[in-house]
mmCIF file of C-alpha atoms and ligand atoms in Angstrom:
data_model
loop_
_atom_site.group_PDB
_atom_site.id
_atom_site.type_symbol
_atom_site.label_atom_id
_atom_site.label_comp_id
_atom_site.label_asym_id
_atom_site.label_seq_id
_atom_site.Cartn_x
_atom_site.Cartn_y
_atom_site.Cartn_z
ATOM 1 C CA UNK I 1 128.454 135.813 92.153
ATOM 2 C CA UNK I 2 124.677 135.432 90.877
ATOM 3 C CA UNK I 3 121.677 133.597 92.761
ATOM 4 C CA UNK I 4 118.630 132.460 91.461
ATOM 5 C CA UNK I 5 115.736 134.428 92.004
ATOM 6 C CA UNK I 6 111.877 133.524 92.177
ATOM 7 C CA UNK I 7 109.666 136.177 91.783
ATOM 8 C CA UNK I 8 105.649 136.272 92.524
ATOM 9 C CA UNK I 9 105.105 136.456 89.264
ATOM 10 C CA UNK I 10 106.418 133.051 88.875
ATOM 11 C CA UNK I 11 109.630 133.884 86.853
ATOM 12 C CA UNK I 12 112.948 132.719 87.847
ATOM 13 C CA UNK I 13 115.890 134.423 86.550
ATOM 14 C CA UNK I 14 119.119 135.103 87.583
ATOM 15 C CA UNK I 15 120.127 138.347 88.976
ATOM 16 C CA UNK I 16 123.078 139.638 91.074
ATOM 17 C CA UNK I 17 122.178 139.200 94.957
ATOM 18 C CA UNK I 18 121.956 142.584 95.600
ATOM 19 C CA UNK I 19 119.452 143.350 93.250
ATOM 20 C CA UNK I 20 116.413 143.041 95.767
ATOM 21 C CA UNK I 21 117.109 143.655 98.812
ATOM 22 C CA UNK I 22 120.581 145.709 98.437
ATOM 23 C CA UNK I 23 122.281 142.786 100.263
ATOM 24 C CA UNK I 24 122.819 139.193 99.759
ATOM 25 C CA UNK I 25 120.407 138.173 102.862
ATOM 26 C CA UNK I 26 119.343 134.308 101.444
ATOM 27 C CA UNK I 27 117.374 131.470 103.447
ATOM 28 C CA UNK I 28 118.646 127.703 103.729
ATOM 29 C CA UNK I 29 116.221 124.950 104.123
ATOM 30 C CA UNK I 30 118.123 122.596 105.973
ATOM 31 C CA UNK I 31 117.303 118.604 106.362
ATOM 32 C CA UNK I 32 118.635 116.899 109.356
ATOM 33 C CA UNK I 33 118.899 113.284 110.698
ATOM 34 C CA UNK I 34 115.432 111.344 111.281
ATOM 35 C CA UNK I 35 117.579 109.225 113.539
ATOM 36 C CA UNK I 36 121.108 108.994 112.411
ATOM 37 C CA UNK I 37 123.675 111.120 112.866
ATOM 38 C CA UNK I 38 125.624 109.791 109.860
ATOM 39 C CA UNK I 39 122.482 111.343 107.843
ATOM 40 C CA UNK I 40 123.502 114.990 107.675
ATOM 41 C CA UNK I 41 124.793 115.736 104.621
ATOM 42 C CA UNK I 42 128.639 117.562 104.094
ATOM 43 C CA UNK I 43 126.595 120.195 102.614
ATOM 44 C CA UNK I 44 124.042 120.668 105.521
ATOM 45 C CA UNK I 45 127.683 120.733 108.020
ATOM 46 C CA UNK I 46 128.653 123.474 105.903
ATOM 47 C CA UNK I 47 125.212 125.732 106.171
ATOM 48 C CA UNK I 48 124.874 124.919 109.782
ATOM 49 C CA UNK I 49 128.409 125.772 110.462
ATOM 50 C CA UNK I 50 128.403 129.466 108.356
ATOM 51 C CA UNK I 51 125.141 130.745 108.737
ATOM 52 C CA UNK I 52 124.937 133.727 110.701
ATOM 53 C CA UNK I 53 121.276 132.557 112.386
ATOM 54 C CA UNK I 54 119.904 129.032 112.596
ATOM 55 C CA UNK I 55 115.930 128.688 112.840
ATOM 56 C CA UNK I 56 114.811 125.522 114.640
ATOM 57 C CA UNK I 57 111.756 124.252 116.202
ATOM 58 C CA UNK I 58 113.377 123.370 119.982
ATOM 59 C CA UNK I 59 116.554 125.126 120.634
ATOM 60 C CA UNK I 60 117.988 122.308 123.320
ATOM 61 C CA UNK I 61 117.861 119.484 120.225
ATOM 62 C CA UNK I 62 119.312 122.024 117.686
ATOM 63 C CA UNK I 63 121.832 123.026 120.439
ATOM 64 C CA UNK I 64 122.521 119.144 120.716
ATOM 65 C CA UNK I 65 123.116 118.103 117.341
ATOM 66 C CA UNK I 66 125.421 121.435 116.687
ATOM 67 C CA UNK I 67 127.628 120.063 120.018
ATOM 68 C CA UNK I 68 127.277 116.667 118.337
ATOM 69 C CA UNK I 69 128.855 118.417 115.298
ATOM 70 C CA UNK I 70 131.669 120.509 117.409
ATOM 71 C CA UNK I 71 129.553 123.254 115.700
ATOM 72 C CA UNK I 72 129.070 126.755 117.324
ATOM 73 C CA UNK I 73 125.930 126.594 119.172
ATOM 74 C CA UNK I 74 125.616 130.031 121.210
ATOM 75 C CA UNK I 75 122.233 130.966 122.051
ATOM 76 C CA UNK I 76 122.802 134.096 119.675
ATOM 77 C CA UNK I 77 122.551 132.078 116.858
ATOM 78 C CA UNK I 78 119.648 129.794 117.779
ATOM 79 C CA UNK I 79 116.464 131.588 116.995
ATOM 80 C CA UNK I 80 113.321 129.437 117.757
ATOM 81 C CA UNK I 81 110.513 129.146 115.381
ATOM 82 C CA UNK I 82 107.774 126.674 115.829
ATOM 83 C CA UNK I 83 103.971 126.589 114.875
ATOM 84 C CA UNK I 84 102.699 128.984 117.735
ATOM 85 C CA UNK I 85 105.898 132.013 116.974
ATOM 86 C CA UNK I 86 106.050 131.505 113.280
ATOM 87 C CA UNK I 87 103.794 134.758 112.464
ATOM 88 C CA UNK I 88 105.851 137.136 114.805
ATOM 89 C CA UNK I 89 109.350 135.613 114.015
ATOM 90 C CA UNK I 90 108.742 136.270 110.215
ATOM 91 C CA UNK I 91 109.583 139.811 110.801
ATOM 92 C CA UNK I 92 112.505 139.111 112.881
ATOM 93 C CA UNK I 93 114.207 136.726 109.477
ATOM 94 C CA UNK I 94 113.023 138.780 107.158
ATOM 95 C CA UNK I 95 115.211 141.718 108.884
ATOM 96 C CA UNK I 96 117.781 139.678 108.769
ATOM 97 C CA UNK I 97 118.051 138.864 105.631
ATOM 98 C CA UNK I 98 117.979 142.789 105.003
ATOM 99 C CA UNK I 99 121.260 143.082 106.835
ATOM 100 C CA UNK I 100 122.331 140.525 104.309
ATOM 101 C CA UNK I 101 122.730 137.637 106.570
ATOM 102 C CA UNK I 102 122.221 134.064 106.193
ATOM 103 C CA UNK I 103 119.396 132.252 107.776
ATOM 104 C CA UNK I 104 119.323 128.230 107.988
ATOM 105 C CA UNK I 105 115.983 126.855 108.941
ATOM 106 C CA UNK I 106 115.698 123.320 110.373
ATOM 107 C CA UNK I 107 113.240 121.344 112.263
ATOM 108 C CA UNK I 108 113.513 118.908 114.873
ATOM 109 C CA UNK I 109 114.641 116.262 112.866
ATOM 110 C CA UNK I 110 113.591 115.856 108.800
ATOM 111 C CA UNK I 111 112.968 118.171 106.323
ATOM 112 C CA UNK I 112 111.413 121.257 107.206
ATOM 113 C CA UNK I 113 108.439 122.579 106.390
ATOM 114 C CA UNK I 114 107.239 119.167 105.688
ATOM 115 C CA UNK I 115 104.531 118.269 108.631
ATOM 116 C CA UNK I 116 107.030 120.678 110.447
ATOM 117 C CA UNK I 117 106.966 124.865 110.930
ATOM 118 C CA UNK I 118 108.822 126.977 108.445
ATOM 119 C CA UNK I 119 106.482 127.314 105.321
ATOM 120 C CA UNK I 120 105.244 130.398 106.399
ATOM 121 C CA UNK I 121 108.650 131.669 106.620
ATOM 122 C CA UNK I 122 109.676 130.038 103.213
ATOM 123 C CA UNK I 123 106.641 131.502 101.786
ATOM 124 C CA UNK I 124 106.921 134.994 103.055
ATOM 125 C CA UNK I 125 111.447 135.160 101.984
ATOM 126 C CA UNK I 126 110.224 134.338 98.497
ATOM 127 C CA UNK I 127 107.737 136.756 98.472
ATOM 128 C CA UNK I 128 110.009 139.506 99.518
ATOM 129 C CA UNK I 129 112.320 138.318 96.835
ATOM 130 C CA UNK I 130 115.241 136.278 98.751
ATOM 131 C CA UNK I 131 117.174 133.775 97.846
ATOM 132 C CA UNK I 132 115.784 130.490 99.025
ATOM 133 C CA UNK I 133 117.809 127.309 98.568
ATOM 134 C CA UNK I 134 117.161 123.562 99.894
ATOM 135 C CA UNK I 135 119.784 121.662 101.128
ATOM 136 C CA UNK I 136 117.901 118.860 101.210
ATOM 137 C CA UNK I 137 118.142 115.282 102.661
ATOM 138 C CA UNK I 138 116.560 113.254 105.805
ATOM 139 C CA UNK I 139 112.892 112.569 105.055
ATOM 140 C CA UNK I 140 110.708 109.973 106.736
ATOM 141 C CA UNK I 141 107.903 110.364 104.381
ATOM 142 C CA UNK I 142 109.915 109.858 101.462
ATOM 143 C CA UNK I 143 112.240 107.203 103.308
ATOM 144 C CA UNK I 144 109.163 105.144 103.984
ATOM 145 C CA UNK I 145 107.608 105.368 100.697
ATOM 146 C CA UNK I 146 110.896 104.160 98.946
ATOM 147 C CA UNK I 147 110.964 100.696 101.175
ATOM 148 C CA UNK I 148 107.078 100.308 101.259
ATOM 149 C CA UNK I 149 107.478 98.462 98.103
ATOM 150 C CA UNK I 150 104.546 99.972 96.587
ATOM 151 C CA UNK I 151 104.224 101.690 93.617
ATOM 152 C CA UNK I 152 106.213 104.957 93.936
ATOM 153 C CA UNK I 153 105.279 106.402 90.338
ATOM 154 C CA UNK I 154 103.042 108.578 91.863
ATOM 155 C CA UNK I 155 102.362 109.507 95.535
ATOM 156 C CA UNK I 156 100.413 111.901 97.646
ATOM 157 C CA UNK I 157 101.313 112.844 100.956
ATOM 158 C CA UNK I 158 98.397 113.093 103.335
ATOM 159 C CA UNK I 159 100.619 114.091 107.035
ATOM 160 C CA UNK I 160 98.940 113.748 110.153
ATOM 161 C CA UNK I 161 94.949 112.995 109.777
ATOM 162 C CA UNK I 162 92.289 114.799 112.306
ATOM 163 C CA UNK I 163 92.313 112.837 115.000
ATOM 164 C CA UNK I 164 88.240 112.176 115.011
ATOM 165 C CA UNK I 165 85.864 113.757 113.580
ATOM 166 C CA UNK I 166 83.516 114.484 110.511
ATOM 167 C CA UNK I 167 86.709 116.045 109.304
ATOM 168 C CA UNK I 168 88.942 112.701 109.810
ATOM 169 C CA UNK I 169 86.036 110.690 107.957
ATOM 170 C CA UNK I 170 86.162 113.034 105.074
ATOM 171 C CA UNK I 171 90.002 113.150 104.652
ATOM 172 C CA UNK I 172 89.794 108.826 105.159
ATOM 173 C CA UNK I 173 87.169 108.869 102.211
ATOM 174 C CA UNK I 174 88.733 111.190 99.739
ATOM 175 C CA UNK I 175 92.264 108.546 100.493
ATOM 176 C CA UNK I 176 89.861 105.528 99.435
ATOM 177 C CA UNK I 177 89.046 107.227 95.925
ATOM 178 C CA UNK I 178 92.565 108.089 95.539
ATOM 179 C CA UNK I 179 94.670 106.080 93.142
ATOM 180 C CA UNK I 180 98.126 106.905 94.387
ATOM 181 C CA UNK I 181 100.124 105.486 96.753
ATOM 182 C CA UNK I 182 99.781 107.879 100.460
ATOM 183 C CA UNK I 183 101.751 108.205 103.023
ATOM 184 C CA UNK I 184 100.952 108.567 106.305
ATOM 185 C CA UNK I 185 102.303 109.791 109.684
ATOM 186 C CA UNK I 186 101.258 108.740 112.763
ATOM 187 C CA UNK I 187 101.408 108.389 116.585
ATOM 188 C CA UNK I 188 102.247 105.425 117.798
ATOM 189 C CA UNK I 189 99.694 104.974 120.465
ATOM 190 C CA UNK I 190 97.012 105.706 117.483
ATOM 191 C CA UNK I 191 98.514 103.394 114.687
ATOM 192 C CA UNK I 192 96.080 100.555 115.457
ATOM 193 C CA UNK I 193 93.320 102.889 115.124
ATOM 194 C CA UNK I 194 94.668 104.469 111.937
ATOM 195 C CA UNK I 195 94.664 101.211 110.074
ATOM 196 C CA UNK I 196 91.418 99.736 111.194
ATOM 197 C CA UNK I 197 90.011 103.017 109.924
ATOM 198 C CA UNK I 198 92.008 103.037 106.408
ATOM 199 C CA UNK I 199 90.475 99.123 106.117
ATOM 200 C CA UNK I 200 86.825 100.534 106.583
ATOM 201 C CA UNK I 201 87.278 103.195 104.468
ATOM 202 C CA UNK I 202 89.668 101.401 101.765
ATOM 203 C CA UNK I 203 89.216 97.566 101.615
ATOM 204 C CA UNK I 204 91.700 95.560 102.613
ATOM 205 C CA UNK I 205 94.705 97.349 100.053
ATOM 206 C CA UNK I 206 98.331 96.337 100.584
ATOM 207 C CA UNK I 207 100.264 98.592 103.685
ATOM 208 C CA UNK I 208 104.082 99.251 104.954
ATOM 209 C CA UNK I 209 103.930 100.356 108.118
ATOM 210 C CA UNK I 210 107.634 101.862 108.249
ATOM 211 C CA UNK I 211 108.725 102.198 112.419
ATOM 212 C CA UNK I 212 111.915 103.932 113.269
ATOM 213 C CA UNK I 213 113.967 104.668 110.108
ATOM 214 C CA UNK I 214 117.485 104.963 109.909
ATOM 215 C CA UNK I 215 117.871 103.801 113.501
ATOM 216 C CA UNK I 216 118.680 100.717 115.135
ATOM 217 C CA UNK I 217 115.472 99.358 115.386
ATOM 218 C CA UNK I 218 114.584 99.968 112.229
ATOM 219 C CA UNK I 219 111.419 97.714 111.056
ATOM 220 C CA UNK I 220 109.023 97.171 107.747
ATOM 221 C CA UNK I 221 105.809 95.579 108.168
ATOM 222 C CA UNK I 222 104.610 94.596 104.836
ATOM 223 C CA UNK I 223 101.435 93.177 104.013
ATOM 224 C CA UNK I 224 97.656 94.017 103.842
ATOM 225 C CA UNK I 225 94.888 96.225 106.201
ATOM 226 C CA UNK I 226 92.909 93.938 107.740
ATOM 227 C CA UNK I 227 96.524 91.539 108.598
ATOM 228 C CA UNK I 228 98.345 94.533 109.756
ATOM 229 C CA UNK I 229 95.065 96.038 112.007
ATOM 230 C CA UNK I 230 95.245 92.930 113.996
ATOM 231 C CA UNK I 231 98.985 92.347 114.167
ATOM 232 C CA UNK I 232 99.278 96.263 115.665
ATOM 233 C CA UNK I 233 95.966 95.870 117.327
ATOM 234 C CA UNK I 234 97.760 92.838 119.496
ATOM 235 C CA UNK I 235 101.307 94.564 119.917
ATOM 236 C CA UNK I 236 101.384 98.313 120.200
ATOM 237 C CA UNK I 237 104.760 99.537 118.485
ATOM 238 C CA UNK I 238 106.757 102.077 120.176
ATOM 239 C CA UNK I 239 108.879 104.678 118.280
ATOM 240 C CA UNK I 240 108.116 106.651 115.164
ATOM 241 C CA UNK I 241 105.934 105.450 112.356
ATOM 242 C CA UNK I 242 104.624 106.101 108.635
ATOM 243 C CA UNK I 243 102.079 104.142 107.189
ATOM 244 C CA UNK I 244 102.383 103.652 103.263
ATOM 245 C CA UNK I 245 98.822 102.409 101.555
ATOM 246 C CA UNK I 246 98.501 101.302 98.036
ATOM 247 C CA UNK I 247 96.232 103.622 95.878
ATOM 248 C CA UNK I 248 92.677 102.790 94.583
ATOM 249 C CA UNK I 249 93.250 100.376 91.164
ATOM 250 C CA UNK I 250 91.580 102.331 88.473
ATOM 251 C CA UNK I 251 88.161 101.269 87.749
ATOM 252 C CA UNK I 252 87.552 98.959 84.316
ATOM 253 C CA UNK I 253 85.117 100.777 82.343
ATOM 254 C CA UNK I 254 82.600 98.392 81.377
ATOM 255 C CA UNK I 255 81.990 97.406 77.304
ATOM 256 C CA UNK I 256 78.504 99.606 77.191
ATOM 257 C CA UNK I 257 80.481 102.751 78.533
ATOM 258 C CA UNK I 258 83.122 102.455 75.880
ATOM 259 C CA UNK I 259 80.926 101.604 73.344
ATOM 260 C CA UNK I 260 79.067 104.433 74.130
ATOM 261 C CA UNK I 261 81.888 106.933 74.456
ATOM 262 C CA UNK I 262 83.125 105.854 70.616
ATOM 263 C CA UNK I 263 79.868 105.973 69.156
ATOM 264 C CA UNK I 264 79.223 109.379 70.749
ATOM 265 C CA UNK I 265 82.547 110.370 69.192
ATOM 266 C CA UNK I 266 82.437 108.846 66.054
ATOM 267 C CA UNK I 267 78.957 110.977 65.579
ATOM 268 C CA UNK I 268 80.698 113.969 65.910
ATOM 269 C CA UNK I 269 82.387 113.568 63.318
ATOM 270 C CA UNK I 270 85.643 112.364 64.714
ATOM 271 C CA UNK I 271 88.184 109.508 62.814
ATOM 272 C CA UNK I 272 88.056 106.318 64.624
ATOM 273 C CA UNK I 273 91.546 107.235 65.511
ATOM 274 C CA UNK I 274 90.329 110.516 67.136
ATOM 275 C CA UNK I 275 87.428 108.395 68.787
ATOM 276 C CA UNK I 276 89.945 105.977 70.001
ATOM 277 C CA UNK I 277 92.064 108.575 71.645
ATOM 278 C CA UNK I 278 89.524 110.448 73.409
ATOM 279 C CA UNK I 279 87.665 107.599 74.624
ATOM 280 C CA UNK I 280 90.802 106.172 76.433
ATOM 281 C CA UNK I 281 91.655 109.384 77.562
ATOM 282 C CA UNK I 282 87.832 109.928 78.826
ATOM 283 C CA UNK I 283 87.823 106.579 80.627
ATOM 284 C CA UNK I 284 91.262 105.335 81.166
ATOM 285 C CA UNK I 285 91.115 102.280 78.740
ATOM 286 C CA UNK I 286 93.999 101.465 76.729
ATOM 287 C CA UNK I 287 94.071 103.230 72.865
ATOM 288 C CA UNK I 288 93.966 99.808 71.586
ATOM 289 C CA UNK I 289 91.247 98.294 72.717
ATOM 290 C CA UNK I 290 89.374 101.594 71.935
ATOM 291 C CA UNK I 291 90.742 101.694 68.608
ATOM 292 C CA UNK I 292 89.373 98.377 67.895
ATOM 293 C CA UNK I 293 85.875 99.369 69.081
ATOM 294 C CA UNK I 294 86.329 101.881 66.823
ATOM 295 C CA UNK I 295 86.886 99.963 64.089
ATOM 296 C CA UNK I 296 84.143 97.553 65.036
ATOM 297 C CA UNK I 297 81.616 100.136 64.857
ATOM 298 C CA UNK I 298 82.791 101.500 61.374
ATOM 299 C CA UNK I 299 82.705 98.071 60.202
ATOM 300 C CA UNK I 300 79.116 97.399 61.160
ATOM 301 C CA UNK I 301 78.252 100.892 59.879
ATOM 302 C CA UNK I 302 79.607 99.733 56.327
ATOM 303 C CA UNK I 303 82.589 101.834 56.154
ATOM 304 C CA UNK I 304 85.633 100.936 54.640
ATOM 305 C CA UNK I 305 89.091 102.389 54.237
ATOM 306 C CA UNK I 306 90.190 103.253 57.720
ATOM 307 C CA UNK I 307 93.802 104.359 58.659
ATOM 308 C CA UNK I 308 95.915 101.478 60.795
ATOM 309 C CA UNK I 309 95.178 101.491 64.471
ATOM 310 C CA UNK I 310 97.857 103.199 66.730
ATOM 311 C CA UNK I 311 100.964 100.767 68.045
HETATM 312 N N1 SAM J 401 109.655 116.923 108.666
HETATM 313 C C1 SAM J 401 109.850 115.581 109.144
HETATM 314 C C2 SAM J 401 110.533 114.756 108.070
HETATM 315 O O1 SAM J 401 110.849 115.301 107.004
HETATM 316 O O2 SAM J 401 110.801 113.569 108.297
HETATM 317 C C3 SAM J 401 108.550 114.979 109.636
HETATM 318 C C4 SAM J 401 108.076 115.671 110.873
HETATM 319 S S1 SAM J 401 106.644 114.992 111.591
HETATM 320 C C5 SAM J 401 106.332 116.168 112.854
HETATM 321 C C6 SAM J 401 107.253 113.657 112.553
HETATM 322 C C7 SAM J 401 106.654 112.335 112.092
HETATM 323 O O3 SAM J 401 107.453 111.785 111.068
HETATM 324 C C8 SAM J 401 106.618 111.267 113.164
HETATM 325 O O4 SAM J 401 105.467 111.369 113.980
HETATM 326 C C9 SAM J 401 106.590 110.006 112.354
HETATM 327 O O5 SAM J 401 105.313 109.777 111.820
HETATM 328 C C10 SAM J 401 107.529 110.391 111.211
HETATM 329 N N2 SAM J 401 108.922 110.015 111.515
HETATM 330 C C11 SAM J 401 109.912 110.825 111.897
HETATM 331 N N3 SAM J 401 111.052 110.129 112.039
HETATM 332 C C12 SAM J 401 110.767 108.849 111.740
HETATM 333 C C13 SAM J 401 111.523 107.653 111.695
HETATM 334 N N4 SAM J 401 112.811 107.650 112.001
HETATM 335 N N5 SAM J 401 110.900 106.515 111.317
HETATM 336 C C14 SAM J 401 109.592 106.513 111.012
HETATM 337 N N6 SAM J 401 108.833 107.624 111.039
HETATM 338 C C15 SAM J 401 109.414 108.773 111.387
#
C-alpha cells in the first residue's frame, strides 16, 4: 500500500506510508452538506465513519450530522478546531498522525479550509510530510458560480470583504479592475450594502446573487448592479448568500497604441509575424488584426515578400 507524498520542496512522489513519519498517520479534508443531507458523498460516509479523530469547527453540528448518519459520534472522537484554537490544536493532530492515526477535518458545513479554519492545519501535515487527501464535494462558492450564468472560464474567489474601511475600498477597487468572474460571500443583513458598493466601484456589470443552495428555498437572482441594489435594498433576504459579479471586459486598445506597438517592433528588427505576436500578446488584440497592421506598415515602408499572416 503506497500514498502520495508532497514534499516542501514541491516534489510529489510516491513512497510507502511509513517512510516519514514511521506510521501511516494521513489527514482527510472532508466536504459536507451546504444544506442537504443527500450532499455527502459515499466516500465522505466512509472517512467520517473510519477515522480515528474528526476535526470540526462546532462539535454539537458535527455531533448532529454523525447521529444523522447513525455514525459514531463520542466526544472522544470530536476534536474542535476553529479560527481562535487552530495554532494550539496543530500540535495535538500532528501527534496524532505520529501514532499513525487518521484525522478527518470538516467544517460546519462546505469545504474546509475554504472561508472556513483548517488551512493552517493542512499547511502544517504537509509540511511535516503526511499524507493529505481531499474528499471533496459541497461548495457554495463553486455551487453559485456554476448557476450564476456567467462566464466560469476563469474565476477568482474574493470570501468575505472588510466590513468598512480603507481596507474594504481597496479590496472593492482591485475587484473593479479585475477581469474574472468573483465570487462573493456575504451576510445577509449586509447584501444590500455589498451590491450598492460593487455598483460604485464596478458599473453596473451583470450579478447572481445565489440565496440558500441546495435547500428548499433555493433562489437565483439574475440580472445587473444597480437592478439587483434596489430589488435587495426593498426586500432584505434571509438565509445564506453568494454574490457572483461579471469581470471587467478587457479594454480595446485603441489604433495609435497598436500602431505604435508594431512599429516599435518591427524596428527592432522583428518579422511582421513576430511583431504581430507580441503586439497582441502586449495588448490583448487579436493576432490578426495585428498581423494586418503589420503588413500595412511593411507595405507603406516598400517592402515586399512577406510570409502569410497566421490563421
Ligand atoms: N467552506 C464553506 C463552503 O465551502 O461552502 C463556506 C463557509 S463560509 C463561512 C459560509 C458562507 O458561505 C455563508 O455566509 C454564505 O455566504 C455561503 N453559503 C454557505 N452555504 C450556503 C448556501 N446553502 N447557499 C448560499 N450560500 C451559502
Amino acid at each position: 500500500m503506497f500514498r502520495a507524498l508532497g514534499t516542501a520542496a514541491g516534489r510529489c512522489a510516491r513512497v510507502p506510508p511509513n517512510a516519514v513519519s514511521g506510521l501511516p498517520g494521513s489527514l482527510q479534508v472532508v466536504a459536507t452538506p451546504i444544506g442537504n443531507l443527500g450532499d455527502l458523498s459515499r466516500r465522505a460516509l466512509d472517512v467520517l465513519a473510519s477515522a480515528d479523530v474528526i476535526c470540526c469547527e462546532d462539535t454539537r453540528r458535527t455531533r448532529a450530522l454523525l447521529a444523522a448518519e447513525s455514525l459514531p459520534s463520542s466526544p472522544r472522537r470530536l476534536l474542535s478546531l476553529h479560527g481562535h484554537n487552530e495554532a494550539t490544536r496543530i500540535g495535538q493532530v500532528l501527534e496524532l498522525l505520529r501514532a499513525g492515526r487518521t484525522v478527518a477535518l470538516v467544517s460546519d458545513a462546505g469545504t474546509p479550509t475554504i472561508s472556513d479554519p483548517g488551512a493552517r492545519l493542512v499547511a502544517a501535515a504537509v509540511d511535516a510530510g503526511y499524507g493529505v487527501s481531499a474528499v471533496p464535494g459541497p461548495c457554495a462558492p463553486v455551487s453559485a458560480l456554476v448557476v450564476s450564468g456567467l462566464p466560469t472560464e476563469r474565476f477568482c474567489f474574493e470570501g468575505f470583504l472588510p466590513r468598512k474601511g480603507p481596507e474594504r475600498r481597496r479590496r472593492l477597487a482591485e475587484l473593479a479592475s479585475e477581469e474574472r468572474t468573483a465570487v462573493i460571500l456575504e451576510a445577509p443583513g449586509r447584501l444590500a450594502m455589498l451590491l450598492a458598493d460593487l455598483q460604485g466601484a464596478m458599473g453596473d456589470r451583470r450579478v447572481a446573487v445565489c440565496r440558500e443552495l441546495t435547500k428548499v428555498h433555493e433562489e437565483v437572482w439574475r440580472g445587473r448592479l444597480a437592478d439587483a441594489a434596489t430589488h435587495f435594498g426593498q426586500q432584505p433576504v434571509r438565509g445564506e448568500v453568494v454574490v457572483v459579479v461579471e469581470g471587467r471586459s478587457a479594454p480595446v486598445a485603441s489604433q495609435e497604441a497598436l500602431s505604435a506597438s508594431v512599429r516599435a517592433h518591427l524596428a527592432g528588427g522583428d518579422s511582421p509575424r513576430q511583431a504581430a505576436e507580441a503586439t497582441a500578446a502586449e495588448l490583448g488584440v487579436s493576432r490578426r488584426r495585428a498581423y494586418a497592421e503589420a503588413l500595412a506598415q511593411r507595405d507603406r515602408d516598400g517592402r515586399s515578400g512577406l510570409p502569410s499572416g497566421p490563421r
